[in-house]
Structure formats: structure tokens, C-alpha cells
XYZ file of C-alpha atoms in Angstrom:
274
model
C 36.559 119.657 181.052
C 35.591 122.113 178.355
C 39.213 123.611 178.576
C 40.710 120.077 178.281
C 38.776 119.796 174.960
C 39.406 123.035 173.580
C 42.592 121.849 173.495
C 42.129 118.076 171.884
C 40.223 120.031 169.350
C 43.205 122.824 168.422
C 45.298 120.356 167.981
C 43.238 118.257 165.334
C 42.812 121.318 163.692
C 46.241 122.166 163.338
C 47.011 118.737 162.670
C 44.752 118.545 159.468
C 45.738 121.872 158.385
C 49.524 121.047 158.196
C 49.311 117.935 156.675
C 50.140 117.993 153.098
C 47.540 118.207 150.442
C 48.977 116.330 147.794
C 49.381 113.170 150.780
C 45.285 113.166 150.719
C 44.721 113.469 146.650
C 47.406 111.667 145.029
C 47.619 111.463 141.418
C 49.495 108.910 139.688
C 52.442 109.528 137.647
C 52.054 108.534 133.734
C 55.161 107.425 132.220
C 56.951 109.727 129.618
C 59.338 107.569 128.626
C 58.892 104.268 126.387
C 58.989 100.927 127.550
C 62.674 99.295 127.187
C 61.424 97.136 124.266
C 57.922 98.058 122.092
C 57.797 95.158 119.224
C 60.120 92.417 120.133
C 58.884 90.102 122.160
C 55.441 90.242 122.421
C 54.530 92.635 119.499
C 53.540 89.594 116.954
C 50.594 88.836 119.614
C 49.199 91.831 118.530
C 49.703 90.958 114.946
C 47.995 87.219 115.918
C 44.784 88.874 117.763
C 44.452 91.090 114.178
C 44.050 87.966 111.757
C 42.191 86.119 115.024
C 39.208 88.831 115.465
C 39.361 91.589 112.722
C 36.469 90.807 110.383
C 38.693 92.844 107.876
C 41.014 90.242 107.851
C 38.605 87.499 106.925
C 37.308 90.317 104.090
C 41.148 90.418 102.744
C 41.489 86.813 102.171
C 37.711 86.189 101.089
C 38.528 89.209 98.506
C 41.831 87.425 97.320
C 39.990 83.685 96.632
C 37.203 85.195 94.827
C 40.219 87.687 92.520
C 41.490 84.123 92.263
C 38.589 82.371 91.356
C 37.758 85.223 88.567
C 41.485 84.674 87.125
C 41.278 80.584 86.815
C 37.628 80.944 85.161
C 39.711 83.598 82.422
C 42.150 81.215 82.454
C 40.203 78.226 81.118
C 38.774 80.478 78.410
C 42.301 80.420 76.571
C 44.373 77.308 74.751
C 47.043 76.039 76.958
C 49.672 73.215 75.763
C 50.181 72.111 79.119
C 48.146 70.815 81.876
C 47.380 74.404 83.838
C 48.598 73.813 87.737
C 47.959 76.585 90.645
C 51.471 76.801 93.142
C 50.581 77.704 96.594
C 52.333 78.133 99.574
C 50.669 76.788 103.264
C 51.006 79.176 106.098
C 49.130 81.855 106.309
C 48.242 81.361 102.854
C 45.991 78.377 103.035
C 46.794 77.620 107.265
C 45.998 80.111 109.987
C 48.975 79.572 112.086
C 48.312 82.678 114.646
C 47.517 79.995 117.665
C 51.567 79.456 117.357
C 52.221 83.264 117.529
C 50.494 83.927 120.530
C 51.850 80.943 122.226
C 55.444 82.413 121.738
C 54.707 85.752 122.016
C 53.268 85.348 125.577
C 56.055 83.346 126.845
C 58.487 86.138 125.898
C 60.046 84.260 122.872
C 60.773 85.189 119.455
C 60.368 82.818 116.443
C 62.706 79.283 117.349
C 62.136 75.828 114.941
C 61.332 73.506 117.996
C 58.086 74.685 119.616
C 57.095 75.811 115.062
C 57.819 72.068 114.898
C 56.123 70.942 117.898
C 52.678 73.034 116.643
C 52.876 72.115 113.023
C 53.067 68.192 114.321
C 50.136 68.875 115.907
C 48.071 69.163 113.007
C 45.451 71.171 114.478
C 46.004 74.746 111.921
C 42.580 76.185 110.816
C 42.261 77.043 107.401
C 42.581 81.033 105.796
C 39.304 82.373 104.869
C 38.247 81.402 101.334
C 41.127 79.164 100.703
C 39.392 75.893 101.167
C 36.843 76.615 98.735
C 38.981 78.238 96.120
C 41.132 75.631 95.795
C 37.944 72.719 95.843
C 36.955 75.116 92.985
C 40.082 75.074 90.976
C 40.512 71.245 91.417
C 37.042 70.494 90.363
C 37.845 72.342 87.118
C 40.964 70.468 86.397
C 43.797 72.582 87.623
C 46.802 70.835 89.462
C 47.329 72.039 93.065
C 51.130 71.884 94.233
C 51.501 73.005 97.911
C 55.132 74.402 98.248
C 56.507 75.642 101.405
C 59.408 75.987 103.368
C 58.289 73.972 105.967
C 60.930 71.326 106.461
C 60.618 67.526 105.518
C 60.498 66.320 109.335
C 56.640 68.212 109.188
C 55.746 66.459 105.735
C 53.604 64.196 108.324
C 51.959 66.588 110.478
C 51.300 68.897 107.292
C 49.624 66.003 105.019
C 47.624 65.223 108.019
C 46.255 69.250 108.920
C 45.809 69.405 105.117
C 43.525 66.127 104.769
C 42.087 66.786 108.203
C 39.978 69.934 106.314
C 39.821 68.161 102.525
C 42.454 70.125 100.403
C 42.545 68.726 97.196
C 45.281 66.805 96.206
C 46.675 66.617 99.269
C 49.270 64.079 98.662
C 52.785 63.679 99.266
C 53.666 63.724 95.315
C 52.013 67.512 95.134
C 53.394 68.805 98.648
C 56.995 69.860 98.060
C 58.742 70.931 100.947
C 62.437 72.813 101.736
C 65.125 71.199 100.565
C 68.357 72.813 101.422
C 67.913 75.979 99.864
C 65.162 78.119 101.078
C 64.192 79.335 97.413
C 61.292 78.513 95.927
C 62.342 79.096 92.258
C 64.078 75.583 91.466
C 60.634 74.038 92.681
C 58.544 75.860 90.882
C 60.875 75.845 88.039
C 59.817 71.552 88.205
C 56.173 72.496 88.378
C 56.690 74.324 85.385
C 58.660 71.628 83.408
C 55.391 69.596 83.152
C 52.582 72.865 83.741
C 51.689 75.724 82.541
C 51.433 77.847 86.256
C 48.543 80.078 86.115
C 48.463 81.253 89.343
C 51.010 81.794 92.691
C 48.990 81.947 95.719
C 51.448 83.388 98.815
C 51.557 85.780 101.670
C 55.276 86.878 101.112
C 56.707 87.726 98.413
C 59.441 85.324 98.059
C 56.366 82.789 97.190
C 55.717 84.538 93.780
C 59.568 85.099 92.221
C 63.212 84.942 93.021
C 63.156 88.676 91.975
C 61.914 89.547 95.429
C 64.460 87.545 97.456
C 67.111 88.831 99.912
C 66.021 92.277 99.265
C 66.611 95.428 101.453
C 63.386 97.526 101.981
C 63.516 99.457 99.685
C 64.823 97.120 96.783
C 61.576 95.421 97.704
C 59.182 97.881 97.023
C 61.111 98.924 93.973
C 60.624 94.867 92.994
C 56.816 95.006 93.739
C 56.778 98.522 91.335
C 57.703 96.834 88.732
C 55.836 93.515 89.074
C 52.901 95.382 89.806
C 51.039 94.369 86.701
C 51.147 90.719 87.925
C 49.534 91.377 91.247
C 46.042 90.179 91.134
C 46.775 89.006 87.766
C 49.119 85.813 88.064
C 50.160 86.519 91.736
C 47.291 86.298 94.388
C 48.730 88.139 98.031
C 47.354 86.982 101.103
C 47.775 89.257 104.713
C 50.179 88.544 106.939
C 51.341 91.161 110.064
C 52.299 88.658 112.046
C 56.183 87.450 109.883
C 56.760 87.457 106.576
C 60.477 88.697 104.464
C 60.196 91.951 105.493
C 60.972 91.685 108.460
C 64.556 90.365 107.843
C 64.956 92.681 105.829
C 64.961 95.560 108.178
C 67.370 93.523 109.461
C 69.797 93.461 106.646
C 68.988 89.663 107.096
C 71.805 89.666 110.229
C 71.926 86.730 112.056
C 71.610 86.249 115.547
C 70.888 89.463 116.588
C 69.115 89.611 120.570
C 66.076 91.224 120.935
C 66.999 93.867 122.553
C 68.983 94.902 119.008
C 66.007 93.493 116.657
C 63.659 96.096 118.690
C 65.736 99.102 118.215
C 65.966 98.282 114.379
C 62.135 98.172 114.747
C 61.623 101.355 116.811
C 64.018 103.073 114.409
C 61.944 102.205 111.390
C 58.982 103.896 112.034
C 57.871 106.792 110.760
C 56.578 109.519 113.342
C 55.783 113.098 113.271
């Protein structure tokens, strides 16, 4: 008996000594190499959860109304010929539209007109920090309020009603000018100023504040800004936007229809490491 468990007893012993120590304490492997894309798709989520939760974001735009509010009391304190009118643009200037980013994002999908239409027709934006009661302010002193965005004229409905829904002022179909066919902004605020004197361009890209900044590489952009930098915070109020904006076609040398697969590498490819 004792013999018989000698035995059973070597050979558990042996057993445990040969068996591989890295079978009993594995360590998992951490990937080295990037993932195949890193932006495009769901990179813009990240972008959305920023302006969602960072209370820095609601400080940007809460700095930018009050800058705004200081300019259109300095404003009032001069002569003007014309009735004075404020031009701004809608999303992401006055209308959070992150909700819409994150709903793309997630299902894997880059930027496409139907579901942008389906969510603007449903009316249901929240409004930018500070924008609400900027504009109340400039209305209440006098100033016209024209909303001009490239949204197209199949949202005019949905966008009158998310604008009345939180009481903009003016919110009427004669002071909402959307896209026509051209994408430019300059021949519709060249009307605005026909009849006003525009003292102030509310926008979140830059293509909201002059033609000078459209259809601009990268670098021809930030040349552009250079030298309008003494109208930033002056006549042109900025709002933040990670999420979409100019810039990123740019990087693109504004190509058309490229995958994302292509879009990410011209991403990746931008950045700056060390």
C-alpha cells in the first residue's frame, strides 16, 4: 500500500514540475500595433461626449456670449445710418447638435444628409450655452437677428419649430435664410447688409464670418485667420466645435467621395507626434 502510493505521489510531482510555467501565470499580450482605423468612424463620438460633459465647453461658449454682449453694448454707444442687425449661424452656434453625432458615430457611419435630415426634423436640438440669452439681450435692445445656415430649405420646418420651441427672437421665416444652391454665405449676408449695418457674425466655422476663409487648404486657413485676427472677438464671435467644421475638408483637399478607410489615413497622417 505505502509502495503503491509512493508511486501516485512521484508521479504528481513530476507531473507539476514539468508542466510549463508560463501555462499557470499567463499574461496577456498588449497590442503594439494601431488599430486599422483611429478617427474615422467613431472618432466624432469622442468629439460629441467633449461638448456633452466638459464643463470647459459650457465656459467657452458662456465666455463668447458675454465678449458678445460687451461688443453690442459698444456698439450702441456709436451713430449708425442703418438699422444694426447681428448674422448668426444655427448649429453648434446657437443648437447643440452632438445627440446626432453620437447616433452616427456608434452605428459606424460618417456624416450622410438623410439620418442630419431625419434629426433636424425632429426638432428636439438643445440650445449652446449662453446663446439663448445673448441673443434675448441683443433683440431687446433693438438689433435684428438673421439666422443663416446651410441647412437646406426641406428643414426650414423642423428648424423654425426647434428655434421657437426654446424662444429665439425673431424666429421667423423672413429672418431664417437657409442654403440656396451655393453653399456660401457671402451673397446672403451681402442682402443683410443692403438694408443693415452687421455688427456682429456669430459662427463656429469660419466660413460663417467671410468668403476669405472658404475652400482653403490648412495652411491658407491659418494664414486667413492671421490676418483677420483683429476682427476676432471684435466683429466675429467663434464658438467650439471638435466635432465637424471646414477644417476638416480641408485636410482633405476637399476630395470627394473618399472611403473611410482613405479619410483616416489623411487623419492619422496629420498629426503631429514626437
Amino acid at each position: 500500500m505505502f509502495k503503491n502510493r509512493f508511486f501516485v505521489y512521484l508521479f504528481l510531482g513530476t507531473a507539476v514540475a514539468c508542466h510549463p510555467a508560463h501555462q499557470v501565470t499567463t499574461t496577456p499580450k498588449i497590442a503594439t500595433t494601431p488599430p486599422v482605423t483611429i478617427f474615422q468612424p467613431y472618432g466624432p463620438a469622442w468629439a460629441a461626449l467633449w461638448q456633452q460633459q466638459a464643463a470647459e465647453y459650457k465656459a467657452l461658449c458662456l465666455q463668447a456670449y458675454q465678449l458678445a454682449a460687451w461688443r453690442v453694448d459698444q456698439d450702441l454707444l456709436q451713430s449708425h445710418s442703418k438699422p444694426l442687425a447681428i448674422v448668426t449661424d444655427i448649429d453648434e452656434t446657437i443648437l447643440d447638435n452632438s445627440p446626432n453625432t453620437v447616433h452616427q458615430a456608434l452605428q459606424g457611419k460618417g456624416f450622410n444628409e438623410k439620418d442630419w435630415e431625419e434629426w433636424t426634423a425632429k426638432a428636439t436640438a438643445d440650445t449652446v450655452p449662453g446663446a439663448l440669452t445673448f441673443f434675448k439681450y441683443a433683440a431687446a435692445k433693438g438689433i435684428d437677428i438673421f439666422y443663416i445656415s446651410n441647412r437646406s430649405e426641406a428643414e426650414r420646418s423642423g428648424t423654425l419649430q426647434n428655434l421657437q420651441r426654446w424662444n429665439f427672437p425673431q424666429a421667423t421665416g423672413d429672418h431664417l435664410v437657409l442654403r440656396g444652391t451655393a453653399s456660401s454665405k457671402e451673397g446672403r449676408r451681402e442682402a443683410v447688409a443692403s438694408t443693415h449695418e452687421i455688427i456682429l457674425l456669430v459662427g463656429d466655422n469660419l466660413g460663417d464670418f467671410s468668403a476669405a476663409f472658404e475652400n482653403q487648404l490648412p495652411d491658407a486657413r491659418t494664414h486667413a485667420v492671421q490676418n483677420a485676427a483683429a476682427d476676432f472677438g471684435k466683429r466675429f464671435i467663434i464658438l467650439p466645435n471638435v466635432m465637424y467644421g471646414d477644417w476638416e475638408p480641408s485636410l482633405y483637399h476637399y476630395k470627394r467621395g473618399l472611403s473611410i478607410l482613405q479619410k483616416d489615413a489623411i487623419l492619422r497622417s496629420s498629426l503631429r507626434n514626437y
